[in-house]
Amino acid sequence: GTLASSRFRAIKMPKTASQKKLANPIANGLRCTLYPSGHTSLGVLLDREHPVGEPGDESAMCRAFVLHILNGPCMHPIRPGHSHMIVQAKGRVNSNGHGAWVFSYDQRIPNPCWDEHTVLCRGLLVIFSRKALIAEGFAEADISPGTKLDGDGNALLRRLCTSEAPHTCRIFEPMPKFWEAGHEGGELSFENVVSACGGASPRLLRLEEKVDGNLGLLYPQLDDDLRPMPDAAPLLATKGTAHSTDIERQMRMLRSRYPGLKMEIDVSHAIVEVIDMEMKVCVPYQEDATGARLIAASAGCSWLQQEAVDELALTWGMPRPLQRPLPEGATLEGVLELASEYKLLPGELLDEGFVVHLESRPSIDLIRLKVHTHVWNIVHGWWEDNPSSKSKVSIMSVMPILREPRFALVGAAAFEPSLMKYHRSAGSVVEDHNLALRFREAVERAKACLEKSIAAAGTLLRATVYVPKGKELSHALDSLFGEHAELSQKQFDAIKAWVMCVRSKMERPFAEAQIEELPRAVSLVCGRVTADHLDGRHMSEFEQELFKMMSIDPYRSLTNKVVLAWAEPAQGAWEWEHRQAHETEAEAKGKGKGETGGCSGNVEPLAKGKGKGNNADQEALAAKGRGSAHEGRHRVVDTLGLVQ
């Protein structure tokens, strides 16, 4: 039951209008993952592309399907001249001694390349028997678990698919491309979903937690004729490979935790999310949460209904993802609001997000979408630690820790466990806290930038409070620039735009009492967020009014620009310090200059101000360079723990 089992029911799916290519590539990609009730994406594809035949044609259809992917997506570069293809096929001998290939799309695949074949390459598992490998020239003595089979452009797999010998082929179908919905980085809008459904609005059926683990496919061990061995413990394949030391370790963990883990007669294979401490992502699960979550199960010709999956989970003793209550109105938009508004509270575990189940029966069985929380998206950007990404740990990227209620109420320390990683060293697994330490240093520097920038903005607002708004206010602010040599041109311009906006929107002049408390009020409402901001405690009526005003655009975006004007030069100074410290360390060891291993991104030594203003951070850094540079460098090195 893991091939084109629907073929045996002699069903020929007609090509309907809804299956024609849509103009929007994202909507078209989603459309390619949809299938009618009682079918699967692979079954529908094979039914459409091959004439109805006898059961003996099953392996021939599968071989033709595999060959199509090898000659199509596996030969299509990500972009012209690129060495990576949009789909890779990684072949290994599995623990059962058979040849196992896993087809996976590259994350950089262009949207127009999504079709019925590429959406299935999300851990698509193809099996040929041990005897087939030998028949096509692979040395029997070389067949052992983990042996590489994808050399020479997957020549062996091509021979297996084109040989005159009718080699039996088994395909285990993954759940197709898992699309993300959302306003922040989401691929799909609800309009895309409706378009993919042929104009019909699907119904929100179920909402689950999004487990932050590693996707796996559990499949049965197979005998020499590739028939399932129900009494043997199943095997595990991931989205990338069918055999590795991690897979072997994870299988030992699953067998230990779930002694009843065996494939039922009516179950072809299952999709699980593996939670493994050594391969943790952002959510810092505790040891008692490790193991797996049963996501879905296949009968070969169709995916099992949720009730049947629940029963299988009980049989195995394996938990399922937690089911979440549907939002009011049971709409996708309601789920997006939940994800956007989510805030991490003290004592809670970081929530990755939701898995949304939609249905539009009878033409469409199930639509699965993922929706990440805003908080998880930010933390994941830090965790990825991509030097070329704006979301990496930096002074500005960690500012939400100080300024957003979704982050600030729990404090910076609560996010450090999410940034701890595991690395292998000398045959053992060790904890790596470098990223967490760098995050901690970024937060401290962000605090200084926030305090300085908001204090400067409050000072200039207070200094011009009696000046009529409009041109007179603009001229008055310009005249103050010369009195504040500590400001760069960019910092002054940002504050000027902010002051002009605040004054233009004030319906009445400031009262004398308000003028006196203005600098403090600005620091309170535009600076670090505390619980007082949410319930109004210890805030005057004027401060509450100011806070409400500053919480919406354009004030919020202009305040961000003021903070950014301080954060950018501070980031440049931090990177310069770290680069200098790294080079000093390398020179001391006689290795010459090395590359930076800590802060990344803009490596300009200073963000120079315009006009006659001098940046205070630049002056301090210049003094450090002239005098105690050695001491300053090693302070950063010791704090970050990045240079051993």
XYZ file of C-alpha atoms in Angstrom:
644
model
C 0.000 0.000 0.000
C 2.769 2.604 -0.449
C 2.703 2.861 -4.214
C -0.090 4.008 -6.491
C -2.613 1.866 -4.656
C -5.546 3.827 -6.027
C -4.589 2.369 -9.410
C -5.941 -0.989 -8.337
C -9.365 0.581 -7.942
C -9.230 1.535 -11.632
C -9.896 5.215 -10.915
C -8.867 7.658 -13.624
C -8.842 11.244 -12.373
C -9.842 13.722 -15.110
C -7.852 16.922 -15.499
C -10.271 19.549 -14.251
C -10.125 23.294 -14.675
C -8.964 23.663 -11.093
C -5.860 21.626 -11.946
C -4.764 24.026 -14.686
C -1.810 26.207 -13.842
C -2.725 29.351 -11.948
C -1.201 32.741 -12.674
C 0.051 33.245 -9.125
C 2.984 30.823 -8.593
C 2.327 30.545 -4.840
C -1.357 29.732 -5.348
C -0.377 27.300 -8.083
C 2.146 25.638 -5.786
C -0.488 25.187 -3.095
C -2.922 23.849 -5.695
C -0.385 21.149 -6.564
C -0.507 19.833 -2.980
C -4.290 19.401 -2.899
C -6.124 16.144 -3.594
C -9.701 14.825 -3.411
C -11.040 12.917 -0.424
C -9.799 9.331 -0.292
C -6.679 10.001 -2.386
C -3.141 11.370 -2.034
C -1.119 13.834 -4.094
C 1.076 11.066 -5.509
C -1.879 8.821 -6.296
C -3.685 11.600 -8.167
C -0.527 12.451 -10.121
C 0.116 8.860 -11.202
C -3.539 8.321 -12.086
C -3.430 11.354 -14.349
C -0.078 10.725 -16.008
C -0.384 6.997 -16.666
C -3.183 4.968 -18.269
C -5.040 2.519 -16.087
C -3.179 -0.771 -16.124
C -2.811 -4.049 -14.299
C -1.342 -4.374 -10.798
C 1.897 -5.595 -12.321
C 2.444 -2.125 -13.800
C 2.760 -0.572 -10.344
C 6.562 -0.663 -10.102
C 6.890 0.444 -13.732
C 4.842 3.559 -12.945
C 6.946 4.282 -9.911
C 10.194 3.885 -11.839
C 8.894 6.245 -14.536
C 7.907 8.757 -11.860
C 11.369 8.620 -10.244
C 13.074 8.959 -13.624
C 10.933 12.009 -14.392
C 12.200 13.729 -11.236
C 15.810 12.717 -11.963
C 15.637 14.139 -15.489
C 13.568 17.177 -14.500
C 13.869 18.883 -11.096
C 17.165 17.126 -10.286
C 18.676 18.670 -13.433
C 17.169 22.138 -12.963
C 19.557 24.627 -11.306
C 18.293 27.057 -8.669
C 19.249 29.784 -11.110
C 21.250 29.751 -14.360
C 24.841 28.717 -13.694
C 24.216 27.670 -10.077
C 25.767 24.380 -8.961
C 22.777 23.339 -6.822
C 19.617 21.890 -8.332
C 16.088 22.665 -7.128
C 15.748 19.007 -6.002
C 18.462 16.721 -4.634
C 18.328 12.928 -4.390
C 20.498 11.473 -1.643
C 20.995 7.705 -1.787
C 22.215 5.487 1.039
C 21.953 1.841 2.023
C 19.435 1.767 4.857
C 19.591 -0.320 8.024
C 17.533 -2.983 6.255
C 20.246 -3.433 3.614
C 18.230 -1.954 0.735
C 18.899 1.072 -1.445
C 17.037 4.128 -0.153
C 16.906 7.502 -1.898
C 15.405 10.624 -0.359
C 14.281 13.427 -2.685
C 14.233 16.905 -1.129
C 13.709 20.320 -2.664
C 16.215 23.077 -1.990
C 14.877 25.801 0.305
C 15.937 28.370 -2.305
C 13.704 26.911 -5.021
C 12.111 29.720 -7.097
C 8.332 29.939 -6.733
C 7.611 29.337 -10.437
C 9.298 25.917 -10.108
C 6.601 24.510 -7.835
C 4.602 21.797 -9.581
C 3.035 18.394 -8.840
C 6.487 16.785 -8.708
C 8.524 19.315 -6.734
C 5.912 19.717 -3.962
C 6.251 15.970 -3.274
C 10.030 16.200 -2.792
C 9.822 16.901 0.915
C 11.472 13.699 2.024
C 10.062 11.497 -0.766
C 11.473 8.023 -0.069
C 12.296 5.576 -2.890
C 13.405 1.994 -2.136
C 15.077 -0.589 -4.398
C 16.037 -3.988 -3.035
C 19.505 -5.180 -2.195
C 19.353 -7.761 -4.979
C 18.407 -5.028 -7.480
C 21.496 -3.025 -6.488
C 23.681 -6.084 -7.086
C 21.972 -6.843 -10.402
C 22.840 -3.344 -11.633
C 26.532 -3.717 -10.826
C 26.868 -2.515 -7.242
C 29.407 -4.674 -5.400
C 27.738 -6.893 -2.818
C 30.711 -6.517 -0.486
C 30.121 -2.742 -0.390
C 26.515 -2.984 0.713
C 26.342 -1.972 4.363
C 24.187 0.576 6.229
C 25.149 4.108 5.288
C 26.980 3.233 2.056
C 26.714 6.086 -0.448
C 24.612 5.270 -3.541
C 24.211 8.641 -5.265
C 27.607 8.978 -6.932
C 28.153 9.925 -10.570
C 24.946 11.929 -10.812
C 22.836 9.092 -9.374
C 23.862 6.784 -12.212
C 22.878 3.694 -10.196
C 19.357 4.973 -9.614
C 19.012 5.770 -13.316
C 20.044 2.218 -14.205
C 17.546 0.824 -11.729
C 14.775 2.892 -13.321
C 15.668 2.119 -16.949
C 16.857 -1.483 -16.713
C 15.131 -4.138 -18.809
C 14.869 -6.118 -15.598
C 11.568 -5.116 -13.910
C 13.062 -4.122 -10.559
C 10.493 -3.695 -7.813
C 10.306 -0.115 -6.581
C 8.583 1.171 -3.461
C 7.706 4.802 -2.880
C 6.759 6.184 0.517
C 4.940 9.461 0.039
C 5.685 12.338 2.421
C 3.250 15.066 3.267
C 3.731 17.568 0.444
C 5.191 21.067 0.677
C 4.087 22.672 3.943
C 3.101 26.235 3.097
C 3.309 29.087 5.571
C 0.528 31.613 6.004
C 0.972 34.881 7.806
C 1.514 38.595 7.528
C 5.156 38.373 8.649
C 7.167 36.262 6.230
C 4.231 34.021 5.324
C 4.172 32.699 1.782
C 0.397 32.519 1.428
C -2.504 34.888 1.869
C -6.061 33.657 2.336
C -6.767 34.916 -1.191
C -4.075 32.514 -2.454
C -5.795 29.667 -0.605
C -9.190 30.518 -2.098
C -7.632 30.742 -5.567
C -5.988 27.338 -5.134
C -9.373 25.924 -4.105
C -10.978 27.123 -7.324
C -12.730 30.061 -5.683
C -14.205 28.125 -2.754
C -13.506 29.291 0.800
C -12.237 26.347 2.872
C -13.453 25.710 6.403
C -11.136 25.805 9.436
C -11.342 22.281 10.780
C -8.572 21.826 13.350
C -5.775 23.755 15.033
C -2.644 22.126 16.476
C 0.591 23.260 18.065
C 3.540 23.582 15.692
C 6.157 21.211 17.089
C 9.708 22.586 16.835
C 11.461 19.350 15.900
C 12.821 17.415 12.928
C 10.428 15.890 10.409
C 10.744 12.145 9.924
C 9.070 9.325 8.019
C 8.591 5.958 9.744
C 8.360 3.053 7.291
C 8.400 -0.740 7.674
C 11.414 -2.925 7.259
C 11.149 -4.798 3.956
C 12.139 -8.319 2.935
C 14.107 -9.236 -0.196
C 10.979 -8.739 -2.332
C 10.228 -5.403 -0.632
C 7.248 -6.776 1.252
C 6.625 -5.261 4.714
C 7.865 -7.148 7.769
C 5.167 -6.198 10.314
C 6.868 -7.796 13.305
C 10.086 -5.829 12.829
C 10.568 -2.345 14.264
C 10.115 0.351 11.595
C 12.902 2.465 10.161
C 13.258 6.245 10.086
C 14.094 8.556 7.202
C 14.414 12.330 7.425
C 13.886 15.039 4.824
C 17.556 14.726 3.912
C 18.614 11.085 4.117
C 17.564 7.519 4.894
C 20.609 6.696 6.998
C 22.956 8.568 9.321
C 24.397 8.231 12.793
C 21.732 10.673 14.002
C 18.975 8.533 12.502
C 20.390 5.427 14.178
C 20.553 7.246 17.522
C 17.033 8.613 17.132
C 15.665 5.182 16.269
C 17.181 3.771 19.451
C 15.482 6.578 21.359
C 12.100 5.920 19.723
C 12.278 2.171 20.279
C 13.135 2.757 23.901
C 10.355 5.260 24.483
C 7.704 3.457 22.431
C 8.093 -0.329 22.778
C 4.847 -0.885 20.848
C 6.184 0.917 17.767
C 5.315 -1.455 14.898
C 3.578 -0.846 11.593
C 0.005 -2.080 11.561
C -1.139 -4.143 8.576
C -3.357 -1.326 7.321
C -0.698 1.380 7.819
C 1.843 1.970 5.075
C 3.981 4.575 6.859
C 3.731 7.484 9.276
C 4.937 11.065 9.515
C 6.436 12.119 12.844
C 8.144 15.141 14.340
C 11.221 14.025 16.282
C 12.207 16.068 19.338
C 15.880 15.384 19.937
C 17.935 17.365 22.470
C 21.077 17.103 20.340
C 19.282 18.584 17.317
C 17.242 21.232 19.105
C 16.080 24.246 17.177
C 14.564 27.240 19.014
C 12.166 25.748 21.552
C 14.231 24.557 24.560
C 12.312 21.355 25.283
C 13.212 19.513 28.465
C 14.421 15.925 28.492
C 10.977 14.539 29.373
C 9.542 16.094 26.193
C 11.953 14.315 23.837
C 10.767 11.528 21.564
C 8.301 12.034 18.749
C 4.871 13.419 17.950
C 2.682 11.484 15.508
C 1.643 13.922 12.776
C -0.075 11.708 10.193
C -0.286 8.140 8.909
C -0.867 6.708 5.446
C -2.751 3.667 4.264
C -0.956 3.934 0.918
C -3.960 4.963 -1.143
C -5.056 7.688 1.287
C -4.082 9.483 4.472
C -5.811 8.249 7.603
C -8.463 10.421 9.197
C -7.613 12.138 12.484
C -9.592 9.613 14.568
C -7.591 6.723 13.096
C -4.317 8.574 13.712
C -5.382 9.142 17.321
C -5.980 5.391 17.725
C -2.582 4.585 16.218
C -0.931 7.049 18.607
C -2.586 5.289 21.551
C -1.391 1.905 20.271
C 2.178 3.143 19.984
C 2.052 5.183 23.190
C 3.266 8.160 21.152
C 1.802 11.606 21.828
C 0.241 13.757 19.139
C 0.665 17.528 18.774
C -1.510 19.370 21.253
C -4.825 20.455 19.822
C -5.588 24.155 20.262
C -9.035 25.766 20.536
C -10.267 27.446 17.373
C -10.289 31.259 17.468
C -13.552 33.150 17.599
C -15.223 32.897 14.208
C -13.008 29.917 13.277
C -11.150 31.803 10.534
C -7.585 31.749 9.252
C -7.383 35.472 9.938
C -8.197 34.732 13.572
C -5.288 32.292 13.740
C -2.966 34.903 12.239
C -4.026 37.357 14.942
C -3.289 34.782 17.651
C 0.201 34.257 16.206
C 0.877 37.986 15.947
C -0.369 38.838 19.447
C 1.319 35.934 21.240
C 3.682 37.001 24.001
C 6.060 34.831 26.022
C 5.234 34.955 29.731
C 7.429 33.988 32.702
C 7.641 30.239 33.220
C 6.251 29.384 29.780
C 7.941 27.500 26.932
C 8.441 29.409 23.694
C 5.555 28.650 21.296
C 6.551 28.125 17.659
C 3.036 28.547 16.319
C 0.139 26.630 14.821
C -0.657 23.991 12.236
C -3.927 24.886 10.521
C -6.175 22.187 9.047
C -8.615 23.402 6.400
C -11.036 21.393 4.279
C -13.096 22.008 1.167
C -14.866 18.716 0.587
C -15.459 16.785 -1.527
C -13.030 18.189 -4.087
C -10.240 18.812 -1.555
C -9.521 16.526 1.365
C -7.180 18.581 3.532
C -5.114 21.753 3.413
C -2.354 22.014 6.022
C -0.710 25.387 6.631
C 1.779 26.510 9.255
C 1.588 29.828 11.056
C 4.563 30.952 13.134
C 4.245 33.286 16.084
C 5.904 36.661 15.683
C 8.070 35.986 18.723
C 9.329 32.653 17.345
C 10.143 34.261 13.973
C 12.380 36.830 15.679
C 14.075 34.229 17.894
C 14.614 31.938 14.905
C 16.316 34.788 13.051
C 18.740 35.114 15.968
C 19.182 31.340 16.166
C 19.992 30.960 12.458
C 22.944 33.320 12.967
C 23.198 34.113 9.260
C 25.946 36.753 8.840
C 24.226 38.297 5.803
C 20.775 38.501 7.400
C 19.310 41.551 9.116
C 17.615 39.209 11.572
C 20.904 37.955 13.067
C 21.826 38.977 16.608
C 22.670 42.678 16.529
C 22.025 45.737 18.653
C 18.953 46.674 16.629
C 17.553 43.172 16.149
C 17.426 42.572 19.925
C 15.697 45.897 20.614
C 12.269 44.159 20.894
C 13.579 42.620 24.131
C 13.477 46.140 25.559
C 10.672 47.815 23.637
C 7.972 45.243 22.803
C 5.546 43.783 25.378
C 5.620 40.466 23.480
C 9.258 40.110 24.558
C 9.993 42.575 27.330
C 7.696 41.204 30.029
C 9.654 37.958 30.311
C 13.124 39.503 30.128
C 16.187 38.772 28.001
C 17.380 35.822 30.100
C 14.287 33.812 29.149
C 15.437 33.697 25.524
C 19.000 32.535 26.148
C 18.086 28.804 26.373
C 16.618 29.085 22.865
C 19.993 30.292 21.562
C 22.061 27.527 23.137
C 23.216 25.023 20.528
C 24.820 21.609 20.571
C 28.022 20.785 18.700
C 30.041 17.637 18.317
C 33.588 17.814 19.583
C 36.051 14.931 19.893
C 33.281 12.381 19.561
C 31.042 13.939 22.219
C 28.217 16.461 22.173
C 28.880 19.746 23.954
C 26.752 22.768 24.706
C 27.674 25.912 22.799
C 26.644 29.132 24.554
C 28.524 31.546 22.280
C 25.394 32.792 20.534
C 23.583 33.263 23.841
C 26.526 35.238 25.234
C 26.648 37.401 22.129
C 22.902 37.972 22.489
C 23.418 39.025 26.114
C 26.107 41.512 25.079
C 23.870 42.873 22.292
C 21.045 43.481 24.775
C 23.361 45.411 27.109
C 24.576 47.586 24.247
C 20.983 48.040 23.058
C 20.031 49.343 26.503
C 22.705 52.037 26.265
C 21.601 53.045 22.752
C 17.958 53.199 23.776
C 18.646 55.345 26.829
C 20.880 57.788 24.946
C 18.612 58.139 21.918
C 15.367 58.655 23.822
C 17.020 61.020 26.286
C 18.321 63.140 23.391
C 14.882 63.180 21.766
C 13.240 64.268 25.028
C 15.817 67.004 25.526
C 15.224 68.569 22.101
C 11.448 68.290 22.479
C 11.673 70.074 25.836
C 14.013 72.731 24.453
C 11.591 73.728 21.666
C 8.300 73.324 23.508
C 7.548 77.090 23.445
C 8.363 77.484 19.735
C 5.297 77.530 17.456
C 5.060 74.432 15.310
C 5.782 74.573 11.597
C 8.647 76.479 9.966
C 9.599 78.288 13.161
C 10.011 74.966 14.942
C 12.113 73.598 12.064
C 14.442 76.609 12.160
C 14.701 76.444 15.947
C 15.701 72.786 15.816
C 18.325 73.525 13.138
C 19.838 76.198 15.341
C 20.147 73.669 18.186
C 22.252 71.322 16.088
C 25.333 73.431 16.671
C 24.799 73.266 20.424
C 24.792 69.450 20.435
C 28.128 68.422 18.967
C 27.637 64.928 20.360
C 24.962 64.256 17.712
C 25.737 63.017 14.229
C 23.786 64.425 11.306
C 21.745 61.244 11.019
C 20.869 61.294 14.706
C 19.850 64.936 14.556
C 17.730 64.411 11.428
C 15.914 61.502 13.051
C 15.178 63.479 16.212
C 14.070 66.518 14.214
C 11.556 64.445 12.217
C 10.296 62.908 15.455
C 9.898 66.268 17.254
C 8.168 67.846 14.242
C 5.696 64.947 14.096
C 4.956 64.948 17.828
C 4.364 68.686 17.881
C 2.232 68.666 14.730
C -0.191 66.137 16.195
C -0.583 67.753 19.615
C -4.102 69.202 19.771
C -3.266 71.638 22.569
C -0.075 73.214 23.977
C 1.744 71.469 26.797
C 0.770 72.573 30.269
C 3.541 73.893 32.514
C 3.444 70.786 34.681
C 3.711 68.604 31.568
C 6.663 70.597 30.272
C 8.559 69.996 33.484
C 8.044 66.242 33.315
C 8.471 66.011 29.528
C 11.992 64.471 29.376
C 11.065 61.867 31.989
C 7.750 61.161 30.275
C 9.410 60.635 26.892
C 11.990 58.282 28.421
C 9.214 56.381 30.164
C 6.852 55.926 27.217
C 9.441 55.521 24.431
C 12.091 53.611 26.343
C 12.033 50.179 27.959
C 8.635 48.507 28.264
C 7.537 47.362 31.711
C 4.359 45.965 33.222
C 3.426 49.552 34.118
C 2.873 50.303 30.429
C 0.204 47.625 30.123
C -1.927 48.477 33.135
C -1.041 52.163 33.534
C 0.314 51.782 37.052
C 2.605 54.561 38.256
C 1.915 56.575 35.077
C 0.343 60.002 35.136
C -2.621 60.816 32.913
C -0.294 62.780 30.640
C 2.139 59.858 30.401
C -0.675 57.435 29.600
C -1.914 59.744 26.850
C 1.597 60.109 25.450
C 2.168 56.341 25.582
C -1.047 55.667 23.675
C -0.047 58.161 21.003
C 3.484 56.787 20.663
C 2.196 53.229 20.215
C 0.837 53.877 16.723
C 2.346 55.007 13.435
C 3.846 57.330 12.376
C 5.190 57.930 15.911
C 6.302 54.338 16.385
C 8.265 54.197 13.117
C 9.844 57.601 13.734
C 10.875 56.521 17.233
C 12.455 53.418 15.701
C 14.450 55.638 13.349
C 15.722 57.666 16.303
C 16.859 54.492 18.072
C 18.381 53.140 14.847
C 20.461 56.299 14.451
C 22.254 55.323 17.684
C 22.226 51.571 17.118
C 23.958 51.638 13.727
C 27.183 53.381 14.827
C 27.181 51.349 18.035
C 26.941 48.153 15.972
C 29.807 49.332 13.780
C 31.903 50.074 16.852
C 31.119 46.661 18.343
C 32.095 44.860 15.169
C 35.292 46.894 14.902
C 36.201 46.018 18.495
C 35.608 42.362 17.868
C 37.541 42.328 14.615
C 40.476 44.065 16.255
C 40.399 41.646 19.180
C 40.323 38.668 16.840
C 43.244 39.978 14.795
C 45.241 40.743 17.941
C 44.642 37.217 19.210
C 45.646 35.717 15.859
C 48.812 37.810 15.705
C 49.743 36.784 19.223
C 49.573 33.166 18.119
C 51.661 33.883 15.037
C 48.819 33.086 12.663
C 48.371 36.482 11.128
C 45.022 38.119 10.630
C 41.869 35.991 10.709
C 38.235 36.408 9.927
C 35.731 37.628 12.456
C 34.035 34.814 14.313
C 31.568 36.774 16.363
C 29.558 39.834 15.307
C 28.762 39.793 11.628
C 27.238 41.979 8.958
C 28.473 45.544 8.486
C 32.177 45.593 9.283
C 32.780 49.262 8.693
C 34.917 50.458 11.626
C 32.791 53.530 12.248
C 29.445 54.861 11.031
C 30.581 58.377 10.296
C 28.329 61.345 11.040
C 27.546 64.063 8.554
C 28.157 67.801 8.944
C 29.856 69.078 12.044
C 28.336 66.657 14.555
C 30.498 64.034 16.247
C 29.017 60.814 17.520
C 29.665 60.147 21.212
C 30.207 56.453 20.564
C 32.748 57.303 17.875
C 34.643 59.627 20.201
C 34.760 57.012 22.931
C 35.956 54.415 20.484
C 38.611 56.761 19.117
C 39.863 57.415 22.644
C 39.956 53.684 23.282
C 41.961 53.219 20.090
C 44.481 55.894 21.135
C 44.837 54.738 24.713
C 43.585 51.551 26.311
C 42.704 49.677 23.123
C 44.213 46.451 24.384
C 42.108 46.550 27.548
C 38.934 47.417 25.601
C 39.435 44.630 23.109
C 39.881 41.945 25.723
C 36.894 43.164 27.701
C 34.736 42.312 24.684
C 36.518 39.031 24.081
C 36.098 37.868 27.668
C 32.455 38.929 27.820
C 31.471 37.230 24.604
C 33.621 34.164 25.069
C 34.218 34.080 21.325
C 38.003 33.956 21.206
C 39.563 31.149 23.205
